[in-house]
Amino acid sequence: MMEAAVLLGSFLLLILIGMPVAYALGVSALIGAWWIDIPLDAVMIAISSGVNKFSLLAIPFFVLAGAIMAEGGMARRLVAFANVLVGFIRGGLSLVNILASTFFGAISGSSMADTASVGSVLIPEMSKKGYPRDFATAVTVAGSVQAILIPPSHNAVIYSLAAGGTVSIAALFMAGVLPGLLMGLTLAVLCLITAKRRGFPKGEVIPMRQALRICADALWGLMTMVIILGGILSGVFTATESASVAVLWAFFVTMFIYRDYQWREIPKLVHRTVKTLAIVMILIGFAASFGYIMTLMQIPLKITTFLTTLSDNRYVILGMINLLLLVLGTLMDMAPLILILTPILLPVVKLIGVDPVHFGMIMMVNLGIGLITPPVGGVLFVGSAVGKLPIEQVVKALTPFFFALLLVLVAVTYIPALSLWLPGLVLGS
């Protein structure tokens, strides 16, 4: 136990004194290696091995494709398309917000990009149409959690990596479809109830000719989803290859079809993407070394033994894991938690008969809720900045949405078919 205390204690101490999570992982891995007297070269090899994986190439390509579409006018077109479908209902703009997040999440795979892009279009529009600004911001923030689940999710790729590559990325992508749609539907029902209770306005029906033009305009961007999923499911592309093709398609649509983006802005876009990816890759490499030291110290085995001695009931253990993930999700960002906790918790859930793909969805929903929960909710901060409101006001408006998301979490946790039916049907897994 002393070994675990040194590794985990040094990590927590470094976090508390303000060291970035990625570097705290790397330094604590070195401290742990020194404590158990293994060569520090082994830590360096673990870092190198952690980032030397072909499947990791999917992350930069998906991020770049999402960034191109986000800054190239796709969000505005998706909002207009969603408005054609549901904008005429009472409280329709809130439904437009949820639906636009569904579409955009299927292109960007990023909740932060979703919040920034959709929110910059819809929060001012909803406010202008008579919706409370805090409600508009809360809808945007809560709706963006769908991007964590709906493919292509960057975090699904990270989970596959953290699971040692034993969980198929394609299976995880398919597993996220129904939970993501359930989340969108649950939030939409809440918005409808709120609209009726608070008397939100109805939108106008879009004339047929204009509606067809809007749909045709949005179709180019929506084809990105078809390329990503169609390529993977047909066997034409791997997940990584489909991501690279998605970048080419996003570039073509943005620069030659929509033509809203300036050529001179492309180097700046690539620079911002590379900066983001550098942080992610450093995190992945250092997390690999941290996981390596944990394995040598047999920490996952000890935690598995501890949890199974508390109860042998699958539902009780999953409930405890949910509570743990919800608490930790409020204190740390999603990617490092996936990288740290997957090697620890996956043996536990396997022992009680939970499918690793199903557990991946449980983890995604839990940590997705953490992204919109203070004090470290990154998406919450972005939404607050876009909505130009204090965080306290946004959190208060988010309260009913938290309960809705918790209902989705319970459903995903205790109804495995939500996560496993589609992968089994499409991939036979």
XYZ file of C-alpha atoms in Angstrom:
429
model
C 0.000 0.000 0.000
C 2.944 2.327 0.631
C 3.904 2.141 -3.043
C 0.404 3.184 -4.128
C 0.397 5.988 -1.568
C 3.678 7.344 -2.962
C 2.498 7.255 -6.593
C -1.029 8.588 -6.084
C -0.047 10.923 -3.267
C 2.697 12.582 -5.306
C 0.269 12.990 -8.221
C -2.378 14.642 -6.027
C 0.216 16.872 -4.364
C 1.536 18.069 -7.724
C -2.028 18.804 -8.874
C -2.741 20.763 -5.685
C 0.327 22.984 -6.105
C -0.852 23.885 -9.611
C 1.205 21.672 -11.917
C -0.623 20.820 -15.197
C -2.163 17.344 -15.113
C -0.009 15.985 -17.946
C 3.257 16.945 -16.243
C 1.974 15.781 -12.846
C 1.395 12.326 -14.361
C 4.923 12.208 -15.790
C 6.683 13.444 -12.642
C 4.692 11.166 -10.323
C 5.539 8.221 -12.617
C 9.230 9.058 -12.201
C 8.797 9.302 -8.416
C 6.987 5.949 -8.388
C 9.711 4.328 -10.501
C 12.386 5.672 -8.149
C 10.474 4.384 -5.118
C 10.166 0.805 -6.429
C 13.722 0.954 -7.759
C 13.250 0.371 -11.475
C 15.392 2.110 -14.124
C 14.053 5.499 -15.166
C 14.755 4.433 -18.748
C 11.741 2.129 -18.438
C 9.521 5.172 -17.835
C 10.896 6.859 -20.955
C 10.201 3.718 -23.010
C 6.632 3.604 -21.654
C 6.108 7.243 -22.688
C 7.398 6.527 -26.186
C 5.292 3.378 -26.525
C 2.223 5.265 -25.321
C 2.207 7.617 -28.296
C 3.637 5.189 -30.862
C 0.258 3.788 -31.938
C -1.314 4.019 -35.394
C -4.845 4.411 -33.988
C -3.790 7.663 -32.310
C -3.600 9.337 -35.718
C -7.404 9.399 -35.695
C -7.370 12.087 -32.995
C -5.473 14.829 -34.896
C -7.450 14.152 -38.075
C -10.839 14.277 -36.318
C -9.823 17.425 -34.432
C -8.655 19.122 -37.623
C -11.797 18.125 -39.562
C -13.970 19.461 -36.752
C -11.995 22.705 -36.551
C -12.269 23.296 -40.302
C -16.033 22.761 -40.267
C -16.515 24.764 -37.055
C -14.755 27.835 -38.403
C -15.968 27.432 -41.979
C -19.641 28.238 -41.448
C -20.919 24.720 -40.779
C -22.468 25.603 -37.406
C -24.604 28.359 -38.915
C -25.880 26.022 -41.648
C -26.650 23.232 -39.205
C -28.603 25.650 -37.021
C -30.611 26.738 -40.071
C -31.216 23.088 -41.023
C -32.375 22.211 -37.478
C -34.643 25.265 -37.555
C -36.384 23.890 -40.650
C -37.067 20.609 -38.829
C -38.215 21.768 -35.369
C -38.103 25.567 -35.209
C -41.870 26.032 -35.629
C -42.746 24.239 -32.334
C -43.328 26.159 -29.084
C -39.889 26.585 -27.590
C -38.588 25.576 -31.001
C -35.290 27.447 -30.750
C -34.310 25.374 -27.714
C -35.013 22.240 -29.762
C -33.030 23.714 -32.636
C -30.149 24.140 -30.195
C -30.290 20.484 -29.099
C -30.645 19.170 -32.662
C -27.877 21.389 -34.015
C -25.608 20.053 -31.260
C -26.503 16.511 -32.347
C -25.530 17.252 -35.937
C -22.422 19.237 -35.066
C -21.283 16.651 -32.522
C -21.388 14.048 -35.302
C -18.904 16.184 -37.220
C -16.617 17.692 -34.585
C -16.633 15.028 -31.843
C -15.867 17.825 -29.371
C -18.184 19.291 -26.729
C -16.139 22.466 -26.434
C -16.208 23.104 -30.183
C -19.935 22.347 -30.133
C -20.623 24.846 -27.338
C -18.506 27.584 -28.902
C -19.844 27.159 -32.451
C -23.539 26.487 -31.832
C -23.648 28.822 -28.840
C -22.192 31.785 -30.723
C -25.046 31.478 -33.230
C -27.993 30.473 -31.049
C -27.513 32.099 -27.635
C -27.842 35.670 -29.050
C -30.708 34.540 -31.313
C -32.618 32.871 -28.482
C -32.082 35.913 -26.271
C -33.385 38.189 -29.028
C -36.512 36.026 -29.430
C -37.430 36.297 -25.737
C -35.729 33.299 -24.142
C -33.880 33.988 -20.861
C -30.172 34.194 -21.652
C -29.246 31.839 -18.814
C -31.679 29.205 -20.168
C -30.260 29.588 -23.688
C -26.743 29.113 -22.340
C -27.770 26.104 -20.234
C -29.413 24.415 -23.231
C -26.261 24.960 -25.300
C -23.946 23.611 -22.594
C -26.095 20.552 -21.776
C -26.748 19.744 -25.447
C -23.046 19.731 -26.253
C -22.474 16.678 -24.035
C -23.926 14.631 -26.908
C -20.654 15.134 -28.794
C -18.928 12.931 -26.208
C -21.065 9.970 -27.279
C -22.076 10.480 -30.906
C -19.343 9.333 -33.310
C -16.696 10.415 -34.094
C -15.792 10.898 -30.426
C -12.141 11.685 -29.720
C -12.620 10.336 -26.223
C -13.757 6.965 -27.577
C -10.381 6.701 -29.318
C -8.621 7.607 -26.059
C -10.667 4.995 -24.160
C -9.727 2.333 -26.711
C -6.081 3.294 -26.252
C -6.367 3.260 -22.439
C -7.947 -0.197 -22.630
C -4.775 -1.422 -24.310
C -6.269 -1.447 -27.796
C -8.486 -4.398 -26.881
C -11.733 -2.465 -27.493
C -12.640 -1.732 -31.114
C -12.957 1.962 -32.004
C -15.645 1.076 -34.551
C -17.626 -0.760 -31.839
C -17.309 2.249 -29.520
C -18.477 4.587 -32.282
C -21.549 2.413 -32.900
C -22.178 2.022 -29.163
C -22.388 5.792 -28.741
C -25.207 6.320 -31.243
C -28.232 5.234 -29.178
C -27.050 6.734 -25.843
C -26.257 9.985 -27.677
C -29.676 10.096 -29.323
C -31.349 9.190 -26.009
C -29.536 12.095 -24.384
C -30.700 14.483 -27.098
C -34.284 13.194 -26.834
C -34.307 13.527 -23.036
C -33.040 17.104 -23.205
C -35.572 17.911 -25.944
C -38.463 16.628 -23.792
C -37.229 18.770 -20.904
C -37.088 21.793 -23.218
C -40.668 21.140 -24.422
C -41.948 20.904 -20.852
C -40.095 24.071 -19.881
C -41.361 25.910 -22.980
C -44.977 25.068 -22.175
C -44.598 25.969 -18.504
C -42.804 29.270 -19.125
C -44.646 30.266 -22.296
C -41.698 30.398 -24.690
C -42.528 31.604 -28.214
C -43.249 29.512 -31.292
C -41.095 29.906 -34.364
C -42.253 30.420 -37.930
C -42.675 27.678 -40.518
C -39.983 28.043 -43.182
C -41.401 28.310 -46.742
C -40.801 25.175 -48.802
C -38.464 26.718 -51.378
C -36.284 28.318 -48.699
C -36.345 25.109 -46.625
C -35.096 23.041 -49.566
C -32.292 25.513 -50.195
C -31.251 25.377 -46.511
C -31.320 21.564 -46.529
C -29.228 21.376 -49.690
C -26.719 23.810 -48.202
C -26.374 21.779 -44.997
C -26.173 18.468 -46.822
C -22.558 19.056 -47.881
C -21.457 19.264 -44.271
C -23.675 16.420 -43.111
C -21.971 14.189 -45.682
C -18.969 14.235 -43.323
C -20.938 11.919 -41.006
C -21.703 9.587 -43.906
C -18.038 9.472 -44.903
C -16.850 8.715 -41.362
C -19.434 6.094 -40.406
C -20.095 4.734 -43.876
C -16.412 4.234 -44.530
C -15.871 2.401 -41.246
C -18.982 0.204 -41.449
C -18.454 -0.731 -45.085
C -14.902 -1.775 -44.370
C -13.497 0.673 -46.907
C -11.676 2.664 -44.181
C -10.382 2.050 -40.712
C -11.365 4.671 -38.115
C -8.013 6.400 -38.647
C -8.295 6.380 -42.430
C -11.868 7.688 -42.304
C -10.643 10.593 -40.164
C -8.041 11.565 -42.760
C -10.623 11.360 -45.565
C -12.971 13.489 -43.427
C -10.287 16.197 -43.265
C -10.012 16.267 -47.055
C -13.800 16.427 -47.421
C -14.130 19.144 -44.761
C -11.436 21.182 -46.501
C -13.100 20.764 -49.894
C -16.564 21.739 -48.623
C -15.315 24.694 -46.579
C -12.994 26.200 -49.175
C -14.739 25.340 -52.454
C -18.444 24.916 -51.637
C -19.199 27.240 -48.710
C -16.270 29.608 -49.350
C -16.842 31.471 -46.063
C -13.276 30.939 -44.873
C -10.244 32.908 -45.998
C -7.218 31.028 -47.343
C -4.897 33.214 -45.297
C -6.568 31.943 -42.101
C -5.655 28.293 -42.746
C -2.098 28.444 -41.292
C -3.532 29.965 -38.080
C -6.157 27.211 -37.914
C -3.521 24.503 -38.334
C -1.333 26.193 -35.724
C -4.177 26.241 -33.163
C -4.955 22.582 -33.910
C -1.316 21.530 -33.513
C -1.071 23.365 -30.178
C -4.134 21.507 -28.916
C -2.832 18.170 -30.157
C 0.602 18.703 -28.623
C -1.044 18.970 -25.209
C -3.132 15.845 -25.867
C -0.152 13.783 -27.030
C 1.981 14.841 -24.045
C -0.891 13.830 -21.798
C -1.263 10.437 -23.488
C 2.467 9.695 -23.298
C 2.804 10.635 -19.631
C -0.438 8.800 -18.749
C 1.008 5.664 -20.379
C 4.042 5.855 -18.095
C 1.789 6.436 -15.074
C -0.298 3.391 -16.022
C 2.864 1.333 -16.467
C 4.018 2.118 -12.936
C 0.505 1.419 -11.580
C 0.609 -2.003 -13.219
C 4.011 -2.789 -11.714
C 2.642 -1.793 -8.296
C -0.447 -4.004 -8.909
C -2.749 -1.083 -8.063
C -5.529 -2.182 -10.487
C -5.536 -5.675 -8.948
C -5.692 -4.279 -5.403
C -8.581 -1.956 -6.266
C -10.433 -4.803 -8.006
C -10.044 -6.959 -4.903
C -11.185 -4.111 -2.642
C -14.327 -3.297 -4.635
C -15.373 -6.924 -5.019
C -15.012 -7.459 -1.261
C -17.487 -4.622 -0.660
C -20.140 -6.309 -2.805
C -20.481 -9.002 -5.442
C -23.606 -7.395 -6.894
C -22.976 -5.961 -10.373
C -25.506 -3.160 -9.961
C -24.121 -2.035 -6.615
C -20.552 -1.969 -7.928
C -21.614 -0.025 -11.034
C -23.435 2.434 -8.767
C -20.269 2.944 -6.707
C -18.209 3.418 -9.860
C -20.719 5.982 -11.132
C -20.452 7.970 -7.905
C -16.654 7.846 -8.112
C -16.631 9.004 -11.742
C -19.152 11.791 -11.118
C -17.079 13.169 -8.241
C -13.737 12.890 -10.044
C -15.288 14.346 -13.214
C -15.945 17.592 -11.349
C -12.286 17.833 -10.328
C -10.329 16.847 -13.443
C -10.683 16.985 -17.213
C -12.068 14.063 -19.175
C -9.079 12.788 -21.169
C -6.673 12.358 -18.217
C -9.388 10.637 -16.184
C -10.040 8.159 -19.008
C -6.325 7.429 -19.289
C -5.857 7.059 -15.521
C -9.050 5.247 -14.523
C -9.602 2.841 -17.424
C -6.656 0.546 -16.505
C -7.891 0.591 -12.881
C -11.633 0.085 -13.356
C -11.765 -2.076 -16.482
C -10.537 -5.222 -14.651
C -13.220 -4.602 -12.000
C -16.110 -4.411 -14.469
C -14.813 -7.350 -16.509
C -14.790 -9.452 -13.349
C -18.482 -8.701 -12.704
C -19.424 -9.441 -16.332
C -19.746 -5.930 -17.792
C -18.780 -5.645 -21.463
C -15.829 -3.231 -22.019
C -17.760 -1.419 -24.781
C -20.704 -0.914 -22.415
C -18.380 0.333 -19.692
C -16.862 2.785 -22.158
C -20.283 4.376 -22.625
C -20.855 4.484 -18.855
C -17.549 6.290 -18.436
C -18.286 8.718 -21.291
C -21.654 9.771 -19.856
C -20.247 10.196 -16.343
C -17.273 12.268 -17.419
C -19.381 14.174 -19.957
C -21.531 15.376 -17.060
C -18.296 16.372 -15.339
C -17.465 18.667 -18.261
C -20.445 20.875 -17.407
C -20.068 20.678 -13.617
C -18.042 23.116 -11.491
C -15.356 23.646 -10.349
C -13.365 22.319 -13.351
C -16.047 21.952 -16.030
C -14.291 23.080 -19.198
C -17.456 23.151 -21.317
C -19.253 25.096 -18.581
C -16.557 27.780 -18.731
C -16.785 27.993 -22.518
C -20.572 28.265 -22.368
C -20.380 30.945 -19.710
C -17.919 32.930 -21.837
C -20.008 32.579 -25.014
C -23.210 33.437 -23.159
C -21.491 36.344 -21.353
C -22.933 35.272 -18.008
C -21.377 34.489 -14.610
C -20.813 30.777 -14.010
C -23.080 30.785 -10.928
C -26.044 31.924 -13.022
C -25.401 29.287 -15.694
C -25.069 26.506 -13.085
C -28.396 27.506 -11.534
C -30.092 27.347 -14.960
C -28.407 23.982 -15.608
C -29.941 22.293 -12.541
C -32.898 20.606 -14.334
C -30.550 19.551 -17.145
C -28.265 17.835 -14.628
C -31.203 15.698 -13.465
C -32.091 14.843 -17.075
C -28.510 13.777 -17.775
C -28.448 11.676 -14.606
C -31.547 9.834 -15.867
C -29.655 9.094 -19.091
C -26.692 7.875 -17.019
C -28.922 5.456 -15.081
C -30.424 4.144 -18.326
C -27.030 3.669 -19.997
C -25.601 1.998 -16.882
C -28.388 -0.485 -16.239
C -29.670 -1.161 -19.767
C -26.632 -2.662 -21.566
C -28.606 -3.081 -24.809
C -28.536 0.701 -25.312
C -24.792 0.423 -25.847
C -24.418 -3.102 -27.204
C -27.377 -3.659 -29.529
C -26.146 -1.523 -32.443
C -22.517 -2.776 -32.438
C -23.858 -6.331 -32.326
C -26.275 -5.672 -35.172
C -23.875 -3.800 -37.448
C -20.476 -5.256 -36.579
C -21.498 -8.605 -35.139
C -19.586 -7.813 -31.963
